[in-house]
Coordinates of N, CA and C in Angstrom, one line a residue:
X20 N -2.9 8.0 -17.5 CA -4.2 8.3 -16.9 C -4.1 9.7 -16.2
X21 N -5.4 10.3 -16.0 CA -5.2 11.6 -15.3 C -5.6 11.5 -13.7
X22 N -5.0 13.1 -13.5 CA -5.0 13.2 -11.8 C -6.5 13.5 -11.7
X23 N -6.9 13.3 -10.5 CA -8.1 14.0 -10.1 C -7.9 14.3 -8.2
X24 N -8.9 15.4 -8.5 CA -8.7 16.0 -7.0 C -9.7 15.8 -5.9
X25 N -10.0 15.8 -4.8 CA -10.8 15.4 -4.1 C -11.5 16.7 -3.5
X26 N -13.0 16.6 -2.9 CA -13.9 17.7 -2.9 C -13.5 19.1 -2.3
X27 N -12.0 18.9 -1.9 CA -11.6 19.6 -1.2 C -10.2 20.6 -2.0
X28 N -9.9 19.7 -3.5 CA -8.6 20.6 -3.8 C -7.6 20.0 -3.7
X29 N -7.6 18.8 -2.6 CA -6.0 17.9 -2.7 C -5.6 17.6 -3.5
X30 N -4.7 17.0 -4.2 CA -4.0 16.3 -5.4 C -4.3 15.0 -4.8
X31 N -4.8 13.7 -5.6 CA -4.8 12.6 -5.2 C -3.7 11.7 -6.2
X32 N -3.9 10.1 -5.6 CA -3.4 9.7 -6.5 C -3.5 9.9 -7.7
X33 N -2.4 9.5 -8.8 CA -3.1 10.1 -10.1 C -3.5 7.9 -10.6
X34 N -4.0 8.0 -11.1 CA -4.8 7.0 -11.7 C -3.8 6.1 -12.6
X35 N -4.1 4.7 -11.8 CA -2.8 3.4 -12.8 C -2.4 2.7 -12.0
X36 N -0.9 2.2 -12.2 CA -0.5 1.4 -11.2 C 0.2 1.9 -10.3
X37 N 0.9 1.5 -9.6 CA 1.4 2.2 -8.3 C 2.8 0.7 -8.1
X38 N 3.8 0.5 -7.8 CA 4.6 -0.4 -7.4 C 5.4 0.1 -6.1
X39 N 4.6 -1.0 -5.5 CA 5.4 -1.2 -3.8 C 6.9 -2.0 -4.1
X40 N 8.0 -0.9 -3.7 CA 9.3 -1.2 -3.0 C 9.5 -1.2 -2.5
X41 N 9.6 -2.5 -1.9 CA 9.5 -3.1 -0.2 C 10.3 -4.5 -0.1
X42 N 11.1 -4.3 0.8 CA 11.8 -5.8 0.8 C 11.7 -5.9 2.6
X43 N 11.2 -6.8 2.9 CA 11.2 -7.5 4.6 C 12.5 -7.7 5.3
X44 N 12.3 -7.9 6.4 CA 13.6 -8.0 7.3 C 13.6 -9.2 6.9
X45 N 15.1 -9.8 6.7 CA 15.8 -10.7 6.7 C 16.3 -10.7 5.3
X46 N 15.7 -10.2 4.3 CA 15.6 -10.4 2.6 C 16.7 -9.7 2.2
X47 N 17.6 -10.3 1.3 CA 18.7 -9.7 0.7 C 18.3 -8.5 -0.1
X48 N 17.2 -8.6 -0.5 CA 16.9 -7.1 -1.1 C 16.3 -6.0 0.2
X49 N 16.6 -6.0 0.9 CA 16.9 -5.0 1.6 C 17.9 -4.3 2.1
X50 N 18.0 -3.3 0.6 CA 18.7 -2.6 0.4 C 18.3 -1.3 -0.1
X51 N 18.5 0.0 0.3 CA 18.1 1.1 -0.3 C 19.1 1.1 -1.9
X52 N 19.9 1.1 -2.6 CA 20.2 0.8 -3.8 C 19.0 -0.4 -4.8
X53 N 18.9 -1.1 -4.2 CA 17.9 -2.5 -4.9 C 16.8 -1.3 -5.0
X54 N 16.2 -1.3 -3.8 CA 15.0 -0.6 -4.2 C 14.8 0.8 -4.6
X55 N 15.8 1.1 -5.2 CA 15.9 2.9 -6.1 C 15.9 2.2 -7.2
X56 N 16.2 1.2 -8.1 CA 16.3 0.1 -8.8 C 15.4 -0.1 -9.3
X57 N 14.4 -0.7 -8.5 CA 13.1 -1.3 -8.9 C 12.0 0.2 -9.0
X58 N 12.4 1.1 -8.6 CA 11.7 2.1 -8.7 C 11.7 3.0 -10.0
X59 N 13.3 2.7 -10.0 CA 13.5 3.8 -11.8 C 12.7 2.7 -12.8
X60 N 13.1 1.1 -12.5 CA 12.6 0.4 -13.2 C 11.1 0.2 -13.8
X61 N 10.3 0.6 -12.3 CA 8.4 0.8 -12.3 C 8.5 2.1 -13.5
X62 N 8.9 3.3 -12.9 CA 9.1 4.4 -13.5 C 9.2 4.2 -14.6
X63 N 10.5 3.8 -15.9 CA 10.9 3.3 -16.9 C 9.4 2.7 -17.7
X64 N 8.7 1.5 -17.3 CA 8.0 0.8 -17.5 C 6.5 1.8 -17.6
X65 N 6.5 3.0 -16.9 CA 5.0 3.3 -16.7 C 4.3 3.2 -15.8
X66 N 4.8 3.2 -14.9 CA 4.1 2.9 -13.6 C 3.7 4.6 -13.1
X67 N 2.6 4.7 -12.3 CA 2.3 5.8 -12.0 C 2.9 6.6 -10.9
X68 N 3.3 5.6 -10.2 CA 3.6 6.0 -9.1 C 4.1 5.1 -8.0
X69 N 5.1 4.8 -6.9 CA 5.8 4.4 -6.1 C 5.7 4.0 -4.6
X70 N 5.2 2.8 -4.0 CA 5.0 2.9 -2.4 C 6.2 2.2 -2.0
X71 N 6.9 3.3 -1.0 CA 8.3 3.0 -0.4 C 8.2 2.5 1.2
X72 N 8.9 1.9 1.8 CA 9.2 2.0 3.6 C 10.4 2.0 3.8
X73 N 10.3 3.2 4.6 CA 11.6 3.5 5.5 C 12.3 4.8 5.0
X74 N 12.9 5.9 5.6 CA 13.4 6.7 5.6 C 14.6 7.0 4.8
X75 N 15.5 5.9 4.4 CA 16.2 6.2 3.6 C 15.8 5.7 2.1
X76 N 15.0 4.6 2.3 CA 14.6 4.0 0.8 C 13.8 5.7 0.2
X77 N 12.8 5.9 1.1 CA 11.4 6.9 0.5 C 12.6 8.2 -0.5
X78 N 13.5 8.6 0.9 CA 14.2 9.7 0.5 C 14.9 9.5 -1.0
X79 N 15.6 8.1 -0.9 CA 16.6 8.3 -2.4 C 15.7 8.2 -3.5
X80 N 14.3 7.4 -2.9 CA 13.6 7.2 -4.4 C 13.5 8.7 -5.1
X81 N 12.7 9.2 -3.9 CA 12.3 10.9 -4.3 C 13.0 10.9 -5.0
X82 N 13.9 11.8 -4.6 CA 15.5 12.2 -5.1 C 15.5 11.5 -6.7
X83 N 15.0 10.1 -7.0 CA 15.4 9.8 -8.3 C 14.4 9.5 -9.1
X84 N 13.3 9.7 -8.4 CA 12.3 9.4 -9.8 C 11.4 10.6 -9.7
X85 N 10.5 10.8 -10.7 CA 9.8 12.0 -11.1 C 8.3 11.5 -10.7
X86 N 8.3 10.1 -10.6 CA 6.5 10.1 -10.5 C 6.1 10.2 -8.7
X87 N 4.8 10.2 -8.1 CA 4.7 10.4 -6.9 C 4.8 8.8 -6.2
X88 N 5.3 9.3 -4.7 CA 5.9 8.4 -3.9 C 4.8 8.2 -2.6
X89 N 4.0 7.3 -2.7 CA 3.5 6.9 -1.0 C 4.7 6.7 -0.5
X90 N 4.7 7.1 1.4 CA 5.4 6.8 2.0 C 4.9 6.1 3.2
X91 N 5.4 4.8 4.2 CA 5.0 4.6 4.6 C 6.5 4.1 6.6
X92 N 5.6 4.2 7.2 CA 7.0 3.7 8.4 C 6.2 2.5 8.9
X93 N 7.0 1.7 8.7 CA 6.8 0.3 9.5 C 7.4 0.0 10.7
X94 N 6.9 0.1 12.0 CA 7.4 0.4 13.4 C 6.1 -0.4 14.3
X95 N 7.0 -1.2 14.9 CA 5.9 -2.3 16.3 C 6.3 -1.6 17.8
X96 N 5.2 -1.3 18.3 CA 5.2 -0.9 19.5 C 4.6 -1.6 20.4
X97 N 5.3 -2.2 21.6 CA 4.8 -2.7 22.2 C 3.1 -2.8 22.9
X98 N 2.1 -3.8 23.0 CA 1.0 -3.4 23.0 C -0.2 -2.5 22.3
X99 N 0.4 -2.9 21.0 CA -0.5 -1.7 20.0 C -0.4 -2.9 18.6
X100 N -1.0 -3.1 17.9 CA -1.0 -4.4 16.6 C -0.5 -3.4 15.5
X101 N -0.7 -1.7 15.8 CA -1.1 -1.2 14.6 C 0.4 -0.9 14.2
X102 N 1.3 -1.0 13.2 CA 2.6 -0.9 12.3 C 2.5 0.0 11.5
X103 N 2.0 0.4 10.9 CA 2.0 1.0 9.4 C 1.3 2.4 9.8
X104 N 3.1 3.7 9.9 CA 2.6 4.8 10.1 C 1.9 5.2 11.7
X105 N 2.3 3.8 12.6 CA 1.3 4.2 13.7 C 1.1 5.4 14.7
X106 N 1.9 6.6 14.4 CA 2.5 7.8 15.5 C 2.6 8.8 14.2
X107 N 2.0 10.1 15.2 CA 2.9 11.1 14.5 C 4.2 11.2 14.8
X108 N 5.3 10.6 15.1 CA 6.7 10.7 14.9 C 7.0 10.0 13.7
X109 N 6.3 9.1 13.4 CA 6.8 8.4 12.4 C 6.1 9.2 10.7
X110 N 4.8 9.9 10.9 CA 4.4 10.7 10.4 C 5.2 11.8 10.0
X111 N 6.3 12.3 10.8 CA 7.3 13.4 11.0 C 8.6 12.7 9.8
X112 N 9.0 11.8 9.8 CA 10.2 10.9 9.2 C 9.4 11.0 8.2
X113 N 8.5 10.0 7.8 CA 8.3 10.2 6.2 C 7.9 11.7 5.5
X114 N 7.2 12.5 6.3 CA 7.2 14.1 5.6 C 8.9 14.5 5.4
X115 N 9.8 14.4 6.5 CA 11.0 14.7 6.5 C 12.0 14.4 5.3
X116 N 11.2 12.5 4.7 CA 12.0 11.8 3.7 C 11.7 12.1 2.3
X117 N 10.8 13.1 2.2 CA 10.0 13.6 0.8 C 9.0 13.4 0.4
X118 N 8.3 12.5 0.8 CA 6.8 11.6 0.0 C 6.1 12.8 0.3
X119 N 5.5 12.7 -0.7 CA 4.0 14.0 -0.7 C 3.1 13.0 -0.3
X120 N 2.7 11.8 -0.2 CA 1.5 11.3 0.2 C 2.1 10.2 0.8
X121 N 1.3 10.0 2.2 CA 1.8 9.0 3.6 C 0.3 8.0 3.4
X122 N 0.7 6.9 3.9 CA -0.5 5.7 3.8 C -0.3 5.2 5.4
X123 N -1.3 4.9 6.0 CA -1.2 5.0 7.5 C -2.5 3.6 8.0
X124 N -2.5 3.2 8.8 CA -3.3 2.3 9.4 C -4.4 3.0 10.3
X125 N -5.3 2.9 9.4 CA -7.0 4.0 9.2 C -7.7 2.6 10.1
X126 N -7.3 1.3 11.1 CA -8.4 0.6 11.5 C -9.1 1.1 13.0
X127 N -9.8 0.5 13.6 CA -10.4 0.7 14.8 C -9.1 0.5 16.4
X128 N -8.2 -0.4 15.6 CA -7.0 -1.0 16.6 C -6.1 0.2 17.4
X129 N -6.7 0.3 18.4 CA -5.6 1.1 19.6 C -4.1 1.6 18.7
X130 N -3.6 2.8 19.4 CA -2.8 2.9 19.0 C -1.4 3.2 19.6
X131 N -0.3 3.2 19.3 CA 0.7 3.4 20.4 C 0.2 4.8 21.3
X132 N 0.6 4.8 22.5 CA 0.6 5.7 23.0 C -0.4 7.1 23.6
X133 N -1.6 5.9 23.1 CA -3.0 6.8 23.2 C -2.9 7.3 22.0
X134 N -2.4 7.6 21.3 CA -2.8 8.8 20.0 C -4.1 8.3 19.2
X135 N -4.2 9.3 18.8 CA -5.7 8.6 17.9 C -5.6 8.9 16.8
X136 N -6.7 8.0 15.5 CA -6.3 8.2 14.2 C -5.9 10.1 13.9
X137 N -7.3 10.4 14.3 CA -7.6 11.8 14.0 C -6.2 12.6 14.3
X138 N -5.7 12.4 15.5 CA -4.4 13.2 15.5 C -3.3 13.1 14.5
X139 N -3.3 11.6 14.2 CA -2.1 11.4 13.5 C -2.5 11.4 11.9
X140 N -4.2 11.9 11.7 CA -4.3 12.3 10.1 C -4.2 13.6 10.0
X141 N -4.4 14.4 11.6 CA -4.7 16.0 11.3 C -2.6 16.2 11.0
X142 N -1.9 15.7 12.0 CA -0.7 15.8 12.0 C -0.2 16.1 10.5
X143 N -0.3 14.7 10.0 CA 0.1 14.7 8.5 C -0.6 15.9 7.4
X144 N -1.9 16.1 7.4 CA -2.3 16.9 6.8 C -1.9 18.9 7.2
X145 N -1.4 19.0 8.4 CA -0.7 20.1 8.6 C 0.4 20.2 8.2
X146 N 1.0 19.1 7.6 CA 2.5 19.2 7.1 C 2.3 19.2 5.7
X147 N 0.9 19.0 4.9 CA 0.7 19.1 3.4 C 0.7 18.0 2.5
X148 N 0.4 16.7 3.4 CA 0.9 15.1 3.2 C -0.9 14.9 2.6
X149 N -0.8 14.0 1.2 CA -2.3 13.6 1.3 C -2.2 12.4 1.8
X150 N -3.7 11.5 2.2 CA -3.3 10.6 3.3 C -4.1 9.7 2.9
X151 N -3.6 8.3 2.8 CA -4.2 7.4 2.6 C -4.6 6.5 3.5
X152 N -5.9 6.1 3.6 CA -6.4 5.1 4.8 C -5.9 3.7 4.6
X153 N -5.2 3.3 5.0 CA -5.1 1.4 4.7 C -6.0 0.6 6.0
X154 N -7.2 0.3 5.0 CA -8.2 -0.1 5.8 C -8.2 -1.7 5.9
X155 N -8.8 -2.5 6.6 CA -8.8 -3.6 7.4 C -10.0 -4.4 6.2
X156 N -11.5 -3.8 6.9 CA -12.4 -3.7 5.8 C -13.4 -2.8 5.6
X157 N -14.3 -3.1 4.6 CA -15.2 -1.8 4.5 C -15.7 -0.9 5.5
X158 N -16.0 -1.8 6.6 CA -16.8 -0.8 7.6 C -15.4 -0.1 8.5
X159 N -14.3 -0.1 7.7 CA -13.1 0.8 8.3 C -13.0 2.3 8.1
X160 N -13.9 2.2 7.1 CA -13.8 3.7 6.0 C -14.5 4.8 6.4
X161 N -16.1 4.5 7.4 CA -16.5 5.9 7.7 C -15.8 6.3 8.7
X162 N -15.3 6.0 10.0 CA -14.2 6.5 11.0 C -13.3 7.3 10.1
X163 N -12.8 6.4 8.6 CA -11.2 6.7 8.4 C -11.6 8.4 7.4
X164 N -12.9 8.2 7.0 CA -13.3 9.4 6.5 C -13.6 10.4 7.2
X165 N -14.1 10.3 8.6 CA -14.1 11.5 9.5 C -13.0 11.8 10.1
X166 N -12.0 11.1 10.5 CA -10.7 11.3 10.8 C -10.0 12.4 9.7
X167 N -10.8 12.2 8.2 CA -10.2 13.2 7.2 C -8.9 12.8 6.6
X168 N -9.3 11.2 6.6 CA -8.2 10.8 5.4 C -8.9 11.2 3.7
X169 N -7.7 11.6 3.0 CA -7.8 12.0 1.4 C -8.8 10.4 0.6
X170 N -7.8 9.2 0.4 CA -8.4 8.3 -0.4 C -7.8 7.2 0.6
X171 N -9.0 6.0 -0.1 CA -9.5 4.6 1.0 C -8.6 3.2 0.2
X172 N -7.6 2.5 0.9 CA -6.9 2.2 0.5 C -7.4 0.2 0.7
X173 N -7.7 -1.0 0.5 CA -7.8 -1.5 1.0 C -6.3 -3.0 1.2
X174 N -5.5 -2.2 1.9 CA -4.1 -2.6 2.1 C -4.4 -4.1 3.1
X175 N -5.0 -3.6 3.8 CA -5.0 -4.9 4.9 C -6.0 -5.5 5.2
X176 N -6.5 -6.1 4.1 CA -7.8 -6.7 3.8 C -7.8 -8.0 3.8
X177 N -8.2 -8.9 4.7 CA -7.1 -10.3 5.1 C -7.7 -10.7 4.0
X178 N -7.0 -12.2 3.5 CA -7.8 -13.1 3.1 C -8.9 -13.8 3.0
X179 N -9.9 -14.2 1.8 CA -11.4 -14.4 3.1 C -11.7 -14.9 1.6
X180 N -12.9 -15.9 1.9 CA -13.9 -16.7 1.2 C -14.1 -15.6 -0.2
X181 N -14.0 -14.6 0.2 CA -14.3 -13.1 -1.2 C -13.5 -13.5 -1.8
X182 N -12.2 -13.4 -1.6 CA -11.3 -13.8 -2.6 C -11.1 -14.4 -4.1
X183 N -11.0 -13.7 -5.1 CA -11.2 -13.9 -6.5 C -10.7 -15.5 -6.7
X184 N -9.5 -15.5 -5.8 CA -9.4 -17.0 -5.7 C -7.8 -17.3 -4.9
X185 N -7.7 -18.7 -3.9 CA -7.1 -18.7 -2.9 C -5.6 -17.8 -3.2
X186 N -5.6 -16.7 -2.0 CA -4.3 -16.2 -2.6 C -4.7 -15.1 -3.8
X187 N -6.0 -14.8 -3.8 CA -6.0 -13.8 -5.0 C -6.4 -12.2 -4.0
X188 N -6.7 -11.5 -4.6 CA -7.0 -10.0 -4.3 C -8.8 -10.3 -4.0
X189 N -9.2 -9.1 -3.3 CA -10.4 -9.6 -2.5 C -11.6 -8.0 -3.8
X190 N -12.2 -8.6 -4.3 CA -12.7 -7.0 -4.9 C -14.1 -7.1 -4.8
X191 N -14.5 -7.8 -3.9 CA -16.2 -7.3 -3.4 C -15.8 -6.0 -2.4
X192 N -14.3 -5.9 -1.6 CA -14.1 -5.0 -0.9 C -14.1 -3.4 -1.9
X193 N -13.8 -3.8 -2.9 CA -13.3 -2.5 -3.5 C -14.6 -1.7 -3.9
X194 N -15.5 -2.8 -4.6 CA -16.4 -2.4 -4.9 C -17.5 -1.8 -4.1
X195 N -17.6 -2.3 -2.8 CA -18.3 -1.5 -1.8 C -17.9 -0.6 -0.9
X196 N -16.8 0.0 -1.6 CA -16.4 1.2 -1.3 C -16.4 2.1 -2.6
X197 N -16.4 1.4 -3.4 CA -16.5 2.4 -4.4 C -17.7 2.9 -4.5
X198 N -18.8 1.9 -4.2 CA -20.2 2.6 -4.1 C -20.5 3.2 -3.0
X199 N -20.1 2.9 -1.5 CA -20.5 3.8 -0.7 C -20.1 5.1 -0.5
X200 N -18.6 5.4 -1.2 CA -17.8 6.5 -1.0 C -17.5 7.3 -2.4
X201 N -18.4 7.5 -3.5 CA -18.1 7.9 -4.6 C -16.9 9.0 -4.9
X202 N -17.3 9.7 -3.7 CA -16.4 11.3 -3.7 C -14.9 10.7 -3.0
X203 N -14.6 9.6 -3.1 CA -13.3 9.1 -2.7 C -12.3 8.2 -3.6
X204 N -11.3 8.4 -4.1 CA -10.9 7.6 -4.7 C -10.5 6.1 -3.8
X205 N -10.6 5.2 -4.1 CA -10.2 3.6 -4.0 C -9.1 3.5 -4.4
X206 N -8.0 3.0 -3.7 CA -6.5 2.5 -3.6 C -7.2 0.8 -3.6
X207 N -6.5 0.1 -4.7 CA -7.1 -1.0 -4.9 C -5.3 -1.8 -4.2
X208 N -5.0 -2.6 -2.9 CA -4.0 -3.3 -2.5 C -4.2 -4.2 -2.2
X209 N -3.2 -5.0 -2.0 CA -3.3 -6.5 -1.6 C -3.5 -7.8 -2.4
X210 N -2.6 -8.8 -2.8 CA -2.3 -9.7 -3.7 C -2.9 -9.6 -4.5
X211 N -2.6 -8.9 -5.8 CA -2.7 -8.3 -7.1 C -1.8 -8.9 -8.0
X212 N -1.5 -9.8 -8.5 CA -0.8 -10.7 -9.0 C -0.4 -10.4 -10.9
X213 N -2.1 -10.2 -11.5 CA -1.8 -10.3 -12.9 C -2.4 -9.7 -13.6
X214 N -2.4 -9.4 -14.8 CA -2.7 -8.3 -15.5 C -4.7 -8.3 -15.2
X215 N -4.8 -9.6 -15.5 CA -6.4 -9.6 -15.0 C -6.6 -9.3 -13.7
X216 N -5.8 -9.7 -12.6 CA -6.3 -8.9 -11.8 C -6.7 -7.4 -11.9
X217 N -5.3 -6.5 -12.4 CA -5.5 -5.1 -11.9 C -6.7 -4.8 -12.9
X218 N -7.4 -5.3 -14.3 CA -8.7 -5.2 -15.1 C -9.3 -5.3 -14.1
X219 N -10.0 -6.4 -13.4 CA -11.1 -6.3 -12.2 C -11.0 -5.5 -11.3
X220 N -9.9 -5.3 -11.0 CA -10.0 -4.2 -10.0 C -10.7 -2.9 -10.5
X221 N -10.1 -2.5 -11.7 CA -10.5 -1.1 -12.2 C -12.2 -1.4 -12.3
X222 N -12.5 -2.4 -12.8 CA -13.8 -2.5 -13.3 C -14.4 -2.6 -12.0
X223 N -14.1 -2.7 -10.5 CA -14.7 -2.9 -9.4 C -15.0 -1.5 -8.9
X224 N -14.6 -0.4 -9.4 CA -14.2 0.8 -9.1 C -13.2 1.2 -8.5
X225 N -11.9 0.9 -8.4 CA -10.4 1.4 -8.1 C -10.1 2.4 -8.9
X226 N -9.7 3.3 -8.6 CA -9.0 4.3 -9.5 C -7.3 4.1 -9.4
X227 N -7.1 3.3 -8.6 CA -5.3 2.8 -8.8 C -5.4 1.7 -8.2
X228 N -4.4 0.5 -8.6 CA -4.1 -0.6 -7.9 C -2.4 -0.5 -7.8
X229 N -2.3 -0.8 -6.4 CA -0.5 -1.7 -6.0 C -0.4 -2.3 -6.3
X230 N 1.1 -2.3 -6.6 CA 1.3 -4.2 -6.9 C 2.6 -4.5 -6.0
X231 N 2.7 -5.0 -5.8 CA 3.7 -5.3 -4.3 C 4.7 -6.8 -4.8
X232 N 4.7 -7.3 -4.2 CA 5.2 -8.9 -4.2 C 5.5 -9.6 -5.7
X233 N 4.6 -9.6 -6.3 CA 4.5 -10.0 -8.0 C 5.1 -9.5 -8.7
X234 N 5.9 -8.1 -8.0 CA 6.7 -7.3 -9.1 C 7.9 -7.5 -8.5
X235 N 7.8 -7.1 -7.2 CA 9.7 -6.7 -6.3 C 9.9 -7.6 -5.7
X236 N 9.4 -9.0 -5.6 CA 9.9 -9.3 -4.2 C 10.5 -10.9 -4.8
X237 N 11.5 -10.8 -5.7 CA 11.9 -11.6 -6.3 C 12.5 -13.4 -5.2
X238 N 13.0 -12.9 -3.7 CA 12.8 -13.7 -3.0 C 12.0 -14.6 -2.6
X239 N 10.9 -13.8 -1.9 CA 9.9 -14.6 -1.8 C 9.1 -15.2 -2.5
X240 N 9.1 -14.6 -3.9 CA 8.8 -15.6 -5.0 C 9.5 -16.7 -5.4
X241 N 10.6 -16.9 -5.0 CA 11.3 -18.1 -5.5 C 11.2 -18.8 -4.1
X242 N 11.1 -18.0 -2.8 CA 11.0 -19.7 -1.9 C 9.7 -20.2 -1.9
X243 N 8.4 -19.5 -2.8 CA 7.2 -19.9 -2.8 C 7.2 -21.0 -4.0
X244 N 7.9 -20.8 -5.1 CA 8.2 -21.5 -5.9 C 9.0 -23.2 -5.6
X245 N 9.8 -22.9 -5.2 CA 11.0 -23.8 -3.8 C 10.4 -24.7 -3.4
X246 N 9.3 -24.1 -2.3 CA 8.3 -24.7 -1.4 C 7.4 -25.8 -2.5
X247 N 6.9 -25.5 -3.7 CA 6.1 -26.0 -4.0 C 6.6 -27.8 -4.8
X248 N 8.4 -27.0 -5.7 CA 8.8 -28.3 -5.6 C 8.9 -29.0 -5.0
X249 N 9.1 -28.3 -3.9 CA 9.8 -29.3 -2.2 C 8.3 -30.6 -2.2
X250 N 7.1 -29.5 -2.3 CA 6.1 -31.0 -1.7 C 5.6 -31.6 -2.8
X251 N 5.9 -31.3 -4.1 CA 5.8 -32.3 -5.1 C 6.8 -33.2 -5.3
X252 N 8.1 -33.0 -4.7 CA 9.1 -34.0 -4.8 C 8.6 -35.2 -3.7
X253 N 8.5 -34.5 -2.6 CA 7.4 -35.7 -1.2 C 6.7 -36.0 -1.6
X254 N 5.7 -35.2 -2.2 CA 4.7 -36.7 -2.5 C 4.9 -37.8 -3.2
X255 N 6.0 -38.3 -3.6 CA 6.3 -39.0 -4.7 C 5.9 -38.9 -5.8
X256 N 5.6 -37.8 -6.6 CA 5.0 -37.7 -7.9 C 6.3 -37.8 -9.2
X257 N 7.9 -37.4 -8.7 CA 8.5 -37.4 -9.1 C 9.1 -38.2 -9.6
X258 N 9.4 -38.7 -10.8 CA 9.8 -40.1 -11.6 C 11.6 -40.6 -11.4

């Protein structure tokens, strides 16, 4: 698929899939090797492009793959909900670690240290980073557009009755952003599971979907799996 640019000249995402390399605290794949792995691997496969966390994963992926890298810093600050990118210091580490494009928490939620979105989108965009908003929900996007984020990502879009189905990806969100915000590309995220999903999504108006969990996170797929024998074996159904 091709790149396109935003009204301004930026490079955006280029258009496709995107694979999130991310493994959680506690997970044996958290490992910067595993996840250069799964990266050459998305790479190999076609993938368009790479969303990393943490400073040394983002940096080795750079370093080893050719397609572009979201970066992102996961950091809890006391008194603040917001994690994802929430400071320009943490803004400073992932430009440091290579990613050309940083994805940041674009909601209304306080932020460490008084900072405000705007500073910490002007920050990034002084250092040449395109910026992606990971919004909550739709009504996240005009703030995250004056703030002067690049493209509208819908990362942290809880679960809800929208839902294509329990545990599925949510794309009444996508789509009303894709209508209210034409001149913005749509980052289509959040439980994206199967090949029909990422179809609806596109057809909802996304110009790229993540896929996160369904691809890398081979752990938590097997204790979900686990879990499931576990309560079919309780219920007595088993012979």
């Amino acid at each position: 698929m091709t790149d396109d640019t935003t009204t301004t000249g930026r490079l955006l995402l280029p258009r496709g899939i995107f694979i999130s390399c991310q493994a959680p605290e506690g997970s044996p794949l958290r490992d910067p090797y595993v996840m250069v792995s799964l990266a050459r691997a998305a790479e190999k496969a076609g993938a368009a492009g790479i969303r990393a966390e943490g400073v040394k994963d983002i940096s080795r992926i750079v370093e080893t793959v050719r397609i572009p890298v979201i970066g992102i810093r996961k950091k809890h600050y006391e008194g603040s909900e917001v994690y994802i990118t929430p400071t320009r210091f943490e803004v400073d580490e992932i430009a440091g670690a290579g990613a050309g494009i940083i994805a940041l928490d674009a909601t209304s939620r306080p932020r460490p240290g008084g900072e405000t979105l705007e500073e910490v989108v002007s920050h990034a965009k002084a250092l040449g980073l395109t910026v992606m908003a990971d919004l909550a929900a739709s009504e996240d996007a005009g703030q995250a557009i004056a703030a002067g984020v690049d493209v509208l990502g819908t990362t942290l879009v809880a679960a809800s009755d929208e839902d294509v189905r329990p545990g599925g990806p949510n794309l009444a969100v996508i789509e009303r952003l894709s209508n209210a915000f034409p001149e913005r590309q749509v980052i289509a995220e959040g439980r994206f599971a199967t090949p029909s999903d990422v179809q609806a999504a596109f057809r909802a108006g996304a110009a790229t979907v993540v896929v996160g969990k369904a691809v890398t996170d081979a752990y938590a797929l097997t204790r979900d799996l686990v879990a499931a024998a576990d309560t079919f074996a309780l219920s007595g159904s088993v012979g």
